[in-house]
Short mmCIF file of C-alpha atoms (C1' of nucleotides) in Angstrom, two decimals:
data_model
loop_
_atom_site.label_atom_id
_atom_site.label_comp_id
_atom_site.label_asym_id
_atom_site.label_seq_id
_atom_site.Cartn_x
_atom_site.Cartn_y
_atom_site.Cartn_z
CA MET N 1 -49.67 231.88 -171.86
CA ALA N 2 -47.99 229.40 -174.14
CA MET N 3 -50.04 227.47 -176.66
CA THR N 4 -49.90 224.12 -174.96
CA ASN N 5 -51.88 220.99 -175.49
CA TYR N 6 -55.43 221.90 -174.58
CA HIS N 7 -56.35 218.39 -173.60
CA ASP N 8 -53.67 218.52 -170.94
CA ARG N 9 -54.98 221.87 -169.84
CA LEU N 10 -58.48 220.43 -169.62
CA LYS N 11 -57.27 217.46 -167.57
CA THR N 12 -55.43 219.76 -165.20
CA LEU N 13 -58.48 221.93 -164.69
CA LEU N 14 -60.78 218.99 -164.16
CA THR N 15 -58.39 217.44 -161.69
CA MET N 16 -58.13 220.71 -159.81
CA SER N 17 -61.89 220.77 -159.53
CA GLN N 18 -61.57 217.38 -157.82
CA PHE N 19 -63.73 215.56 -160.31
CA GLU N 20 -63.93 211.77 -160.18
CA ASP N 21 -61.69 209.99 -162.70
CA ARG N 22 -64.67 208.59 -164.56
CA LEU N 23 -66.24 212.00 -164.89
CA ILE N 24 -62.96 213.43 -166.11
CA SER N 25 -62.72 210.88 -168.86
CA GLU N 26 -66.38 211.37 -169.80
CA ILE N 27 -65.97 215.11 -170.08
CA SER N 28 -62.80 214.87 -172.08
CA THR N 29 -64.20 212.37 -174.57
CA ILE N 30 -67.62 213.95 -174.94
CA GLY N 31 -66.76 217.63 -175.24
CA ARG N 32 -65.22 219.47 -178.11
CA LEU N 33 -62.64 222.19 -178.41
CA LYS N 34 -63.66 225.60 -179.63
CA LYS N 35 -61.59 228.69 -180.18
CA ILE N 36 -63.14 232.09 -180.48
CA SER N 37 -61.39 235.33 -181.11
CA SER N 38 -61.75 238.55 -179.19
CA GLY N 39 -65.14 240.18 -179.59
CA GLU N 40 -66.92 237.15 -181.00
CA VAL N 41 -70.34 236.33 -179.60
CA LEU N 42 -70.70 232.86 -178.14
CA ILE N 43 -74.21 233.07 -176.73
CA SER N 44 -76.89 235.61 -177.54
CA PRO N 45 -80.50 235.92 -176.35
CA ASP N 46 -81.89 234.21 -179.40
CA SER N 47 -79.46 231.35 -179.69
CA ASP N 48 -80.44 227.93 -178.45
CA ILE N 49 -77.95 226.80 -175.91
CA LEU N 50 -77.00 223.23 -176.58
CA GLU N 51 -73.58 223.25 -175.01
CA ILE N 52 -72.03 224.47 -171.79
CA PRO N 53 -68.78 226.41 -172.09
CA LEU N 54 -65.83 225.64 -169.86
CA VAL N 55 -63.05 228.20 -170.20
CA LEU N 56 -59.64 226.68 -170.83
CA GLU N 57 -57.75 229.83 -171.68
CA GLY N 58 -58.71 233.47 -172.00
CA THR N 59 -61.76 235.27 -170.67
CA LEU N 60 -65.44 235.38 -171.49
CA LYS N 61 -67.69 238.31 -170.72
CA VAL N 62 -71.24 237.75 -169.53
CA SER N 63 -73.55 240.72 -169.96
CA ARG N 64 -77.15 241.75 -170.38
CA LYS N 65 -78.63 244.05 -172.93
CA ASP N 66 -82.02 245.72 -172.94
CA GLU N 67 -84.31 246.67 -175.82
CA ASN N 68 -82.44 249.91 -176.42
CA GLY N 69 -79.23 248.02 -176.73
CA SER N 70 -77.73 249.42 -173.57
CA GLU N 71 -75.43 246.99 -171.93
CA LEU N 72 -74.70 245.92 -168.38
CA LEU N 73 -71.76 243.75 -167.51
CA LEU N 74 -72.53 240.90 -165.14
CA TYR N 75 -69.21 239.14 -164.70
CA PHE N 76 -66.15 237.69 -166.36
CA LEU N 77 -65.46 233.99 -166.76
CA ASP N 78 -61.90 232.95 -166.19
CA GLY N 79 -59.93 229.78 -166.86
CA GLY N 80 -61.56 226.75 -165.24
CA GLU N 81 -64.86 228.52 -164.78
CA THR N 82 -68.15 227.84 -166.40
CA CYS N 83 -71.28 229.84 -166.89
CA ALA N 84 -73.73 228.83 -164.18
CA MET N 85 -76.50 230.63 -165.98
CA SER N 86 -76.14 228.66 -169.16
CA ILE N 87 -76.49 225.48 -167.14
CA THR N 88 -79.90 226.57 -165.91
CA CYS N 89 -80.78 227.60 -169.42
CA CYS N 90 -80.05 224.09 -170.50
CA ILE N 91 -81.94 222.44 -167.71
CA GLU N 92 -84.97 224.63 -168.17
CA GLY N 93 -84.59 224.70 -171.91
CA LYS N 94 -85.26 228.42 -171.80
CA ARG N 95 -83.49 231.30 -173.42
CA LYS N 96 -82.09 234.07 -171.32
CA PRO N 97 -81.62 237.71 -172.27
CA MET N 98 -77.88 237.61 -171.99
CA TYR N 99 -74.77 237.64 -174.04
CA VAL N 100 -71.55 235.73 -173.67
CA THR N 101 -68.75 237.20 -175.71
CA ALA N 102 -65.02 236.65 -175.92
CA GLU N 103 -63.21 239.36 -174.02
CA GLU N 104 -59.95 238.22 -175.54
CA ASP N 105 -58.96 235.29 -177.74
CA THR N 106 -60.40 232.42 -175.81
CA VAL N 107 -60.26 228.63 -175.89
CA ILE N 108 -63.20 226.73 -174.48
CA TRP N 109 -64.32 223.19 -173.98
CA MET N 110 -67.91 222.79 -175.12
CA ILE N 111 -69.90 220.20 -173.23
CA PRO N 112 -73.18 219.02 -174.80
CA MET N 113 -76.03 219.79 -172.46
CA GLY N 114 -77.58 216.39 -172.87
CA TYR N 115 -75.01 214.96 -170.52
CA VAL N 116 -75.24 217.62 -167.87
CA ASP N 117 -78.43 216.21 -166.35
CA SER N 118 -77.01 212.75 -165.92
CA TRP N 119 -73.76 214.04 -164.49
CA LEU N 120 -75.62 216.05 -161.91
CA VAL N 121 -77.26 212.84 -160.77
CA LYS N 122 -74.23 210.57 -161.09
CA TYR N 123 -71.41 212.65 -159.72
CA LEU N 124 -71.19 214.42 -156.41
CA SER N 125 -68.19 216.42 -157.59
CA PHE N 126 -70.16 217.79 -160.52
CA ARG N 127 -73.02 218.87 -158.27
CA LYS N 128 -70.52 220.58 -156.02
CA PHE N 129 -68.91 222.27 -158.97
CA VAL N 130 -72.18 223.67 -160.27
CA PHE N 131 -73.38 224.82 -156.86
CA GLN N 132 -70.05 226.40 -156.12
CA SER N 133 -69.98 228.37 -159.34
CA TYR N 134 -73.49 229.53 -158.52
CA GLN N 135 -72.40 230.70 -155.13
CA VAL N 136 -69.44 232.61 -156.52
CA ARG N 137 -71.58 234.36 -159.14
CA PHE N 138 -74.30 235.06 -156.64
CA ASP N 139 -71.93 236.78 -154.24
CA GLU N 140 -70.37 238.70 -157.04
CA MET N 141 -73.67 239.88 -158.37
CA LEU N 142 -74.86 240.85 -154.90
CA SER N 143 -71.99 243.25 -154.54
CA THR N 144 -72.65 244.56 -158.03
CA ILE N 145 -76.28 245.10 -157.15
CA ASP N 146 -75.62 247.10 -154.06
CA SER N 147 -72.99 249.18 -155.74
CA ILE N 148 -75.63 250.07 -158.30
CA ALA N 149 -78.32 250.56 -155.68
CA PHE N 150 -76.21 252.94 -153.66
CA MET N 151 -75.01 254.68 -156.78
CA LYS N 152 -71.38 254.60 -155.82
CA LEU N 153 -70.22 254.69 -159.37
CA ASP N 154 -66.63 255.40 -158.43
CA GLU N 155 -66.40 252.22 -156.37
CA ARG N 156 -68.23 250.32 -159.04
CA LEU N 157 -65.72 251.47 -161.62
CA PHE N 158 -62.76 250.50 -159.50
CA ARG N 159 -64.32 247.09 -158.86
CA TYR N 160 -64.73 246.76 -162.61
CA LEU N 161 -61.03 247.42 -163.12
CA LEU N 162 -60.06 244.90 -160.46
CA ASP N 163 -62.40 242.27 -161.92
CA LYS N 164 -60.96 242.84 -165.32
CA LYS N 165 -57.44 242.65 -163.99
CA GLN N 166 -58.26 239.42 -162.19
CA ALA N 167 -59.95 237.87 -165.20
CA SER N 168 -57.24 238.70 -167.68
CA GLY N 169 -54.38 238.13 -165.30
CA SER N 170 -52.84 241.38 -166.40
CA TYR N 171 -52.78 244.79 -164.80
CA VAL N 172 -52.98 246.37 -168.23
CA ILE N 173 -56.50 246.93 -169.49
CA HIS N 174 -56.95 247.60 -173.18
CA LYS N 175 -60.18 249.52 -173.30
CA THR N 176 -61.39 252.97 -174.16
CA HIS N 177 -63.43 255.03 -171.72
CA GLU N 178 -66.29 254.69 -174.18
CA GLN N 179 -66.23 250.89 -174.05
CA ILE N 180 -66.12 250.86 -170.28
CA ALA N 181 -69.00 253.30 -170.18
CA THR N 182 -71.26 251.14 -172.33
CA GLU N 183 -70.43 248.04 -170.32
CA MET N 184 -71.36 249.84 -167.14
CA ASN N 185 -74.31 251.49 -168.81
CA THR N 186 -73.20 255.03 -168.11
CA SER N 187 -71.71 257.83 -170.16
CA ARG N 188 -68.15 258.24 -171.33
CA VAL N 189 -67.77 261.65 -169.74
CA VAL N 190 -68.54 260.24 -166.31
CA VAL N 191 -66.06 257.40 -166.77
CA SER N 192 -63.37 259.83 -167.89
CA ARG N 193 -63.90 261.99 -164.83
CA LEU N 194 -63.83 259.09 -162.40
CA LEU N 195 -60.77 257.56 -164.04
CA LYS N 196 -59.07 260.92 -163.82
CA LYS N 197 -59.84 260.95 -160.12
CA LEU N 198 -58.43 257.44 -159.68
CA GLU N 199 -55.35 258.55 -161.55
CA ARG N 200 -54.87 261.55 -159.27
CA GLU N 201 -55.24 259.23 -156.29
CA GLY N 202 -52.39 257.17 -157.75
CA ARG N 203 -54.47 254.02 -158.06
CA ILE N 204 -54.17 253.76 -161.84
CA GLU N 205 -52.20 255.12 -164.75
CA GLN N 206 -53.78 256.08 -168.04
CA TYR N 207 -52.67 256.11 -171.62
CA ARG N 208 -54.57 256.08 -174.88
CA ASN N 209 -56.62 252.87 -175.15
CA ARG N 210 -54.88 251.59 -172.08
CA ILE N 211 -55.28 251.66 -168.32
CA GLU N 212 -52.85 250.22 -165.81
CA VAL N 213 -54.03 249.19 -162.39
CA LEU N 214 -51.42 249.75 -159.73
"C1'" DA P 1 -51.02 268.32 -193.37
"C1'" DC P 2 -55.54 266.79 -192.51
"C1'" DA P 3 -59.23 263.79 -190.67
"C1'" DT P 4 -60.66 260.82 -187.19
"C1'" DT P 5 -61.02 259.04 -182.74
"C1'" DA P 6 -59.91 259.23 -177.64
"C1'" DA P 7 -59.79 261.85 -173.60
"C1'" DG P 8 -60.31 266.25 -170.60
"C1'" DT P 9 -63.24 270.00 -168.70
"C1'" DG P 10 -66.72 273.74 -167.45
"C1'" DA P 11 -71.35 274.68 -167.28
"C1'" DT P 12 -76.12 273.19 -166.99
"C1'" DT P 13 -79.95 270.18 -165.65
"C1'" DA G 1 -74.76 261.44 -162.41
"C1'" DA G 2 -76.12 262.72 -167.18
"C1'" DT G 3 -75.80 265.74 -171.03
"C1'" DC G 4 -73.98 269.41 -173.89
"C1'" DA G 5 -70.62 271.81 -175.98
"C1'" DC G 6 -66.21 272.48 -176.74
"C1'" DT G 7 -60.95 271.76 -176.28
"C1'" DT G 8 -56.85 269.13 -176.46
"C1'" DA G 9 -54.17 265.10 -177.53
"C1'" DA G 10 -53.02 260.93 -180.05
"C1'" DT G 11 -53.23 258.27 -184.19
"C1'" DG G 12 -54.12 256.99 -188.88
"C1'" DT G 13 -54.01 258.27 -194.04
#
DNA sequence: ACATTAAGTGATT
DNA sequence: AATCACTTAATGT
């Protein structure tokens, strides 16, 4: 995507979310622009969350990690989306054991949490927005949960690829089997085997460091 | 040419 | 599905 004026991009996104004009101008004057490059950590379990991220361009990855450092991907955040979980963090003032990292070079609009409370009260559209993003995440995580519960790792992997494709807007996925394995908290060998199967079924094509979803 | 890293595979638990 | 042990292939120096 072309490097356009991010304020315009923000306005477009806010308008698409059907926010009231007053809310739109509040958000655009109060927030600040932040660019993070691929792999950078935006939120970690021990960081105080003082701002809510709204993705303008690029993709953020939301994941959990346990004591042993093993990772589990929760979901991707795309353009126009925000992290519902960080909103609750703000409201409760609690830290959550989760990471938000840049999946690719990403541009975000950081909204100070101090305003979130008042906007929830003042603006119907903002309430709707927050509830809706909750609903989307909830549904997404439900399907993730039952794919884990029923141990259909092959389906889980394919869902992962589709999610990733959706989030990045590209059918080309630049990841190694190893990286995918750690995100799904499984082993590389298993991922390689399942990807091989998907390749034989003609659903993907594989190259070094690269997977194409067909 | 050699070393390193990514991916493929059979056998075992 | 995870792990081990090993092979093969691609890439960097």
